[in-house]
Tab-separated table of C-alpha atoms and ligand atoms in Angstrom:
chain	number	residue	atom	x	y	z
A	1	UNK	CA	40.827	213.495	-26.862
A	2	UNK	CA	41.849	210.069	-25.633
A	3	UNK	CA	40.823	208.595	-28.932
A	4	UNK	CA	42.847	211.200	-30.744
A	5	UNK	CA	45.854	210.084	-28.759
A	6	UNK	CA	45.479	206.458	-29.722
A	7	UNK	CA	47.529	205.276	-32.663
A	8	UNK	CA	45.392	204.501	-35.652
A	9	UNK	CA	46.361	201.371	-37.494
A	10	UNK	CA	46.285	201.505	-41.288
A	11	UNK	CA	43.172	199.704	-42.508
A	12	UNK	CA	44.849	197.972	-45.413
A	13	UNK	CA	48.430	197.205	-46.289
A	14	UNK	CA	49.296	198.823	-49.605
A	15	UNK	CA	50.876	196.391	-51.993
A	16	UNK	CA	53.711	198.553	-53.237
A	17	UNK	CA	56.249	200.475	-51.224
A	18	UNK	CA	56.964	204.146	-51.777
A	19	UNK	CA	60.646	203.839	-51.092
A	20	UNK	CA	62.959	200.873	-51.536
A	21	UNK	CA	66.346	201.180	-49.906
A	22	UNK	CA	69.048	198.610	-50.545
A	23	UNK	CA	72.441	198.267	-48.927
A	24	UNK	CA	72.975	201.973	-48.537
A	25	UNK	CA	76.376	203.117	-47.312
A	26	UNK	CA	78.328	206.294	-46.740
A	27	UNK	CA	81.256	206.116	-44.366
A	28	UNK	CA	83.430	209.007	-43.262
A	29	UNK	CA	85.624	206.637	-41.285
A	30	UNK	CA	85.314	203.241	-39.617
A	31	UNK	CA	81.760	203.033	-38.199
A	32	UNK	CA	81.279	206.749	-38.875
A	33	UNK	CA	78.303	207.345	-41.141
A	34	UNK	CA	76.000	204.518	-42.152
A	35	UNK	CA	76.417	201.177	-43.880
A	36	UNK	CA	74.397	198.279	-45.216
A	37	UNK	CA	71.008	199.871	-44.629
A	38	UNK	CA	68.014	198.261	-46.370
A	39	UNK	CA	64.284	198.732	-45.860
A	40	UNK	CA	60.976	199.410	-47.582
A	41	UNK	CA	58.724	202.302	-46.654
A	42	UNK	CA	55.014	202.119	-47.486
A	43	UNK	CA	52.611	204.967	-48.246
A	44	UNK	CA	51.341	206.518	-45.032
A	45	UNK	CA	53.928	204.781	-42.874
A	46	UNK	CA	55.995	206.588	-40.236
A	47	UNK	CA	59.484	205.205	-39.747
A	48	UNK	CA	61.503	206.389	-36.770
A	49	UNK	CA	65.300	206.245	-36.745
A	50	UNK	CA	66.687	206.155	-33.228
A	51	UNK	CA	70.143	205.658	-31.747
A	52	UNK	CA	72.850	207.424	-29.814
A	53	UNK	CA	74.602	210.590	-30.966
A	54	UNK	CA	77.028	209.839	-33.800
A	55	UNK	CA	75.356	206.557	-34.762
A	56	UNK	CA	74.696	207.825	-38.288
A	57	UNK	CA	71.042	208.890	-38.167
A	58	UNK	CA	71.471	212.233	-39.918
A	59	UNK	CA	73.869	210.757	-42.461
A	60	UNK	CA	71.260	208.148	-43.362
A	61	UNK	CA	68.541	210.798	-43.622
A	62	UNK	CA	70.701	212.887	-45.954
A	63	UNK	CA	71.202	209.864	-48.202
A	64	UNK	CA	67.512	208.959	-48.183
A	65	UNK	CA	66.422	212.471	-49.054
A	66	UNK	CA	68.794	212.823	-51.971
A	67	UNK	CA	71.011	215.417	-50.317
A	68	UNK	CA	74.162	213.307	-50.234
A	69	UNK	CA	75.206	210.635	-52.718
A	70	UNK	CA	75.926	207.190	-51.198
A	71	UNK	CA	79.177	205.329	-51.697
A	72	UNK	CA	77.188	202.158	-52.310
A	73	UNK	CA	73.622	200.955	-52.521
A	74	UNK	CA	70.538	202.443	-54.077
A	75	UNK	CA	67.167	204.028	-53.405
A	76	UNK	CA	64.082	203.529	-55.513
A	77	UNK	CA	61.172	205.944	-55.192
A	78	UNK	CA	57.765	205.251	-56.690
A	79	UNK	CA	56.457	208.599	-57.902
A	80	UNK	CA	52.905	209.898	-58.118
A	81	UNK	CA	52.731	208.575	-61.676
A	82	UNK	CA	53.511	205.070	-60.366
A	83	UNK	CA	56.900	204.942	-62.079
A	84	UNK	CA	59.988	203.893	-60.134
A	85	UNK	CA	62.834	206.356	-60.051
A	86	UNK	CA	66.364	205.343	-59.138
A	87	UNK	CA	67.211	208.325	-56.968
A	88	UNK	CA	70.921	208.443	-57.610
A	89	UNK	CA	70.660	207.703	-61.336
A	90	UNK	CA	68.303	210.635	-61.630
A	91	UNK	CA	69.706	214.063	-62.422
A	92	UNK	CA	70.417	216.624	-59.737
A	93	UNK	CA	67.558	218.689	-61.176
A	94	UNK	CA	65.132	215.773	-60.838
A	95	UNK	CA	66.161	215.207	-57.227
A	96	UNK	CA	65.734	218.890	-56.451
A	97	UNK	CA	62.303	218.908	-58.055
A	98	UNK	CA	61.250	215.935	-55.913
A	99	UNK	CA	62.379	217.696	-52.770
A	100	UNK	CA	60.290	220.738	-53.701
A	101	UNK	CA	57.159	218.854	-54.708
A	102	UNK	CA	56.459	215.247	-53.680
A	103	UNK	CA	58.880	215.348	-50.754
A	104	UNK	CA	59.433	217.593	-47.791
A	105	UNK	CA	62.272	218.071	-45.328
A	106	UNK	CA	61.777	219.505	-41.852
A	107	UNK	CA	65.057	220.656	-40.355
A	108	UNK	CA	65.788	220.544	-36.643
A	109	UNK	CA	66.549	224.229	-36.701
A	110	UNK	CA	63.698	226.113	-38.400
A	111	UNK	CA	66.126	228.833	-39.462
A	112	UNK	CA	67.703	226.276	-41.816
A	113	UNK	CA	64.353	225.379	-43.337
A	114	UNK	CA	62.744	228.808	-43.597
A	115	UNK	CA	63.576	231.902	-45.601
A	116	UNK	CA	64.013	234.335	-42.764
A	117	UNK	CA	64.001	237.430	-44.976
A	118	UNK	CA	60.504	236.942	-46.415
A	119	UNK	CA	57.066	236.887	-44.820
A	120	UNK	CA	55.338	233.851	-43.350
A	121	UNK	CA	52.915	233.878	-46.281
A	122	UNK	CA	55.746	233.942	-48.803
A	123	UNK	CA	57.415	231.041	-46.995
A	124	UNK	CA	54.259	229.011	-47.393
A	125	UNK	CA	53.601	230.087	-50.980
A	126	UNK	CA	57.043	229.270	-52.297
A	127	UNK	CA	56.498	225.609	-53.040
A	128	UNK	CA	53.166	226.331	-54.691
A	129	UNK	CA	54.866	228.884	-56.909
A	130	UNK	CA	57.498	226.289	-57.753
A	131	UNK	CA	54.601	224.153	-58.934
A	132	UNK	CA	53.371	226.910	-61.188
A	133	UNK	CA	50.713	228.615	-59.050
A	134	UNK	CA	50.852	232.329	-59.874
A	135	UNK	CA	47.447	233.532	-58.722
A	136	UNK	CA	47.894	235.958	-55.811
A	137	UNK	CA	44.540	235.197	-54.177
A	138	UNK	CA	45.215	231.491	-54.364
A	139	UNK	CA	48.675	231.859	-52.807
A	140	UNK	CA	47.338	234.122	-50.088
A	141	UNK	CA	44.436	231.780	-49.448
A	142	UNK	CA	46.791	228.834	-49.050
A	143	UNK	CA	48.937	230.900	-46.690
A	144	UNK	CA	45.985	231.796	-44.476
A	145	UNK	CA	44.661	228.260	-44.552
A	146	UNK	CA	48.003	226.703	-43.622
A	147	UNK	CA	48.774	229.206	-40.875
A	148	UNK	CA	45.465	228.150	-39.358
A	149	UNK	CA	46.264	224.469	-39.747
A	150	UNK	CA	49.512	224.870	-37.826
A	151	UNK	CA	47.811	227.051	-35.219
A	152	UNK	CA	49.420	230.371	-36.085
A	153	UNK	CA	47.194	233.454	-36.133
A	154	UNK	CA	46.545	234.105	-39.871
A	155	UNK	CA	46.878	237.827	-39.154
A	156	UNK	CA	50.614	237.201	-38.901
A	157	UNK	CA	50.790	236.300	-42.595
A	158	UNK	CA	52.850	239.367	-43.502
A	159	UNK	CA	55.214	239.094	-40.545
A	160	UNK	CA	58.784	237.879	-40.876
A	161	UNK	CA	59.592	234.498	-39.323
A	162	UNK	CA	62.203	236.104	-37.106
A	163	UNK	CA	59.428	237.767	-35.132
A	164	UNK	CA	58.032	234.286	-34.318
A	165	UNK	CA	58.885	232.124	-31.320
A	166	UNK	CA	60.865	228.920	-31.867
A	167	UNK	CA	57.754	226.772	-31.708
A	168	UNK	CA	55.919	229.011	-34.185
A	169	UNK	CA	58.885	228.957	-36.549
A	170	UNK	CA	58.876	225.186	-36.450
A	171	UNK	CA	55.147	225.114	-37.172
A	172	UNK	CA	55.678	227.539	-40.048
A	173	UNK	CA	58.372	225.257	-41.435
A	174	UNK	CA	55.918	222.381	-41.303
A	175	UNK	CA	53.272	224.417	-43.139
A	176	UNK	CA	55.826	225.430	-45.754
A	177	UNK	CA	56.581	221.757	-46.380
A	178	UNK	CA	53.049	220.417	-46.342
A	179	UNK	CA	51.372	223.035	-48.526
A	180	UNK	CA	52.388	221.235	-51.717
A	181	UNK	CA	50.800	217.950	-50.527
A	182	UNK	CA	54.004	215.927	-50.364
A	183	UNK	CA	53.766	212.142	-50.068
A	184	UNK	CA	56.980	211.698	-48.136
A	185	UNK	CA	58.479	213.966	-45.493
A	186	UNK	CA	61.864	213.661	-43.837
A	187	UNK	CA	62.361	215.144	-40.389
A	188	UNK	CA	65.562	215.423	-38.380
A	189	UNK	CA	64.809	215.981	-34.681
A	190	UNK	CA	61.888	218.329	-35.447
A	191	UNK	CA	61.217	218.982	-31.776
A	192	UNK	CA	64.877	219.028	-30.749
A	193	UNK	CA	65.441	222.665	-29.896
A	194	UNK	CA	62.115	223.371	-28.192
A	195	UNK	CA	60.876	223.606	-24.611
A	196	UNK	CA	59.126	220.516	-23.336
A	197	UNK	CA	55.628	222.046	-23.312
A	198	UNK	CA	56.105	223.486	-26.802
A	199	UNK	CA	57.391	220.080	-27.951
A	200	UNK	CA	54.292	218.322	-26.715
A	201	UNK	CA	52.004	220.666	-28.593
A	202	UNK	CA	54.033	220.387	-31.778
A	203	UNK	CA	54.036	216.602	-31.555
A	204	UNK	CA	50.281	216.535	-31.188
A	205	UNK	CA	49.917	218.769	-34.211
A	206	UNK	CA	52.370	216.732	-36.272
A	207	UNK	CA	50.617	213.535	-35.404
A	208	UNK	CA	47.258	214.862	-36.450
A	209	UNK	CA	48.616	216.146	-39.761
A	210	UNK	CA	50.512	212.943	-40.547
A	211	UNK	CA	47.376	210.830	-40.069
A	212	UNK	CA	45.046	213.269	-41.753
A	213	UNK	CA	47.222	213.678	-44.833
A	214	UNK	CA	48.302	210.022	-44.904
A	215	UNK	CA	51.919	211.101	-45.077
A	216	UNK	CA	54.843	208.741	-45.203
A	217	UNK	CA	57.492	210.060	-42.830
A	218	UNK	CA	61.067	209.197	-41.972
A	219	UNK	CA	61.837	210.859	-38.672
A	220	UNK	CA	65.151	210.947	-36.846
A	221	UNK	CA	64.962	211.380	-33.119
A	222	UNK	CA	66.922	210.383	-30.078
A	223	UNK	CA	63.803	210.925	-27.981
A	224	UNK	CA	62.009	207.611	-27.525
A	225	UNK	CA	58.849	209.377	-26.348
A	226	UNK	CA	58.701	211.121	-29.725
A	227	UNK	CA	59.307	207.801	-31.453
A	228	UNK	CA	56.554	206.126	-29.432
A	229	UNK	CA	54.069	208.848	-30.261
A	230	UNK	CA	54.734	209.202	-33.980
A	231	UNK	CA	56.376	206.126	-35.446
A	232	UNK	CA	54.740	202.916	-36.661
A	233	UNK	CA	58.097	201.249	-37.080
A	234	UNK	CA	61.586	201.898	-35.692
A	235	UNK	CA	65.121	201.325	-36.856
A	236	UNK	CA	67.728	201.318	-34.098
A	237	UNK	CA	71.173	202.487	-35.215
A	238	UNK	CA	74.461	202.005	-33.540
A	239	UNK	CA	77.907	202.811	-34.903
A	240	UNK	CA	76.734	203.209	-38.508
A	241	UNK	CA	74.639	200.025	-38.606
A	242	UNK	CA	70.980	199.198	-38.092
A	243	UNK	CA	71.005	196.760	-35.184
A	244	UNK	CA	67.273	196.196	-34.876
A	245	UNK	CA	64.126	197.053	-36.747
A	246	UNK	CA	60.485	196.332	-35.994
A	247	UNK	CA	57.155	197.707	-34.874
A	248	UNK	CA	57.594	200.608	-32.466
A	249	UNK	CA	55.692	199.019	-29.604
A	250	UNK	CA	57.593	195.767	-30.025
A	251	UNK	CA	60.971	197.460	-29.903
A	252	UNK	CA	60.133	199.763	-27.026
A	253	UNK	CA	58.368	197.118	-24.931
A	254	UNK	CA	60.428	194.072	-25.821
A	255	UNK	CA	63.750	195.036	-27.398
A	256	UNK	CA	65.802	192.100	-28.662
A	257	UNK	CA	69.245	193.504	-29.401
A	258	UNK	CA	71.360	194.242	-26.315
A	259	UNK	CA	71.935	197.789	-27.549
A	260	UNK	CA	68.206	198.405	-28.019
A	261	UNK	CA	67.679	197.058	-24.519
A	262	UNK	CA	70.218	199.530	-23.215
A	263	UNK	CA	68.675	202.364	-25.211
A	264	UNK	CA	65.174	201.602	-23.967
A	265	UNK	CA	66.231	201.163	-20.356
A	266	UNK	CA	66.755	204.411	-18.510
A	267	UNK	CA	70.528	204.191	-18.849
A	268	UNK	CA	70.862	206.288	-21.968
A	269	UNK	CA	67.870	208.515	-21.416
A	270	UNK	CA	68.692	212.146	-20.646
B	1	LIG	N1	80.668	215.665	-43.244
B	1	LIG	C1	81.255	214.840	-42.364
B	1	LIG	N2	82.593	214.648	-42.393
B	1	LIG	C2	83.203	213.788	-41.533
B	1	LIG	N3	82.550	213.085	-40.596
B	1	LIG	C3	81.223	213.224	-40.520
B	1	LIG	C4	80.510	214.107	-41.392
B	1	LIG	N4	79.190	214.034	-41.076
B	1	LIG	C5	79.093	213.165	-40.050
B	1	LIG	N5	80.309	212.673	-39.721
B	1	LIG	C6	80.575	211.690	-38.655
B	1	LIG	O1	79.786	210.532	-38.925
B	1	LIG	C7	79.239	210.020	-37.712
B	1	LIG	C8	77.723	209.995	-37.808
B	1	LIG	O2	77.236	211.323	-37.803
B	1	LIG	P1	75.701	211.689	-37.853
B	1	LIG	O3	75.601	213.152	-37.879
B	1	LIG	O4	75.056	210.938	-38.968
B	1	LIG	O5	75.200	211.091	-36.461
B	1	LIG	P2	73.794	211.275	-35.716
B	1	LIG	O6	73.349	209.913	-35.354
B	1	LIG	O7	72.904	212.117	-36.532
B	1	LIG	O8	74.218	212.037	-34.385
B	1	LIG	P3	73.412	213.176	-33.532
B	1	LIG	O9	72.390	212.425	-32.729
B	1	LIG	O10	74.469	213.776	-32.660
B	1	LIG	O11	72.808	214.150	-34.490
B	1	LIG	C9	79.772	210.893	-36.587
B	1	LIG	O12	80.911	210.281	-36.062
B	1	LIG	C10	80.136	212.183	-37.305
B	1	LIG	O13	81.204	212.816	-36.624
B	2	LIG	MG1	71.976	213.983	-36.256
């Protein structure tokens, strides 16, 4: 149990990044949005984006995940085939396909990420169907398997998500995203709306899955405990800019930028 709680370091550093972000900007007004953001994300790496409310975290995540076009800058993604794709030169259809296959997006509010009118099993099967799986037994099998992986009783496979608790809905949303074996998952405050005890359990589950599946993750959170538990590296945002970036432990234990120091000290903690 204690070992499971210890962060595992990647054994080797992969030579090529998965995502290359250069000078990305989208501003709604002065210092509203994000500007000049650059970084590389490597396979299996978890990047946390932290910062106060309104600092531009969600805006950045929307740009990274291809949901909003930037005003400037670009994003390169190295696909499963090893080819680089310039995200915003690609067609809308290509971006949508990525989001349904090699990428995932976990919304803060599970109601935004689930189809509430169809069963839990159908929610899980959807991405597989989008990839061409038509076999009923196979879809059902994946549904049962993934419900188990996210600790939901597989007997609930035919139930509607609205009959689930908030924590279960969030776990179902995670299953729905992970079933297609994505390589990169975006998450915006995935534990935001949940009770503290439910949060802790979800975090544990997420952490296990991320390591087990060697997922690259970009996770937005204003909760530094979440960042500490999940992220290898952090980017600290303030007023649309990244003010500091580095290894999670370094930033949380020895922040360099005055704003990071303020953020890490109890001052801004709820
Ligand atoms: N569609 C929009 N139109 C105009 N302004 C926007 C829009 N989306 C975001 N903003 C503004 O841009 C700034 C950054 O917003 P964003 O949602 O990215 O912040 P955030 O860091 O995610 O905050 P929170 O922690 O509260 O979720 C805020 O001032 C917000 O009001
Ligand atoms: Mg936000």
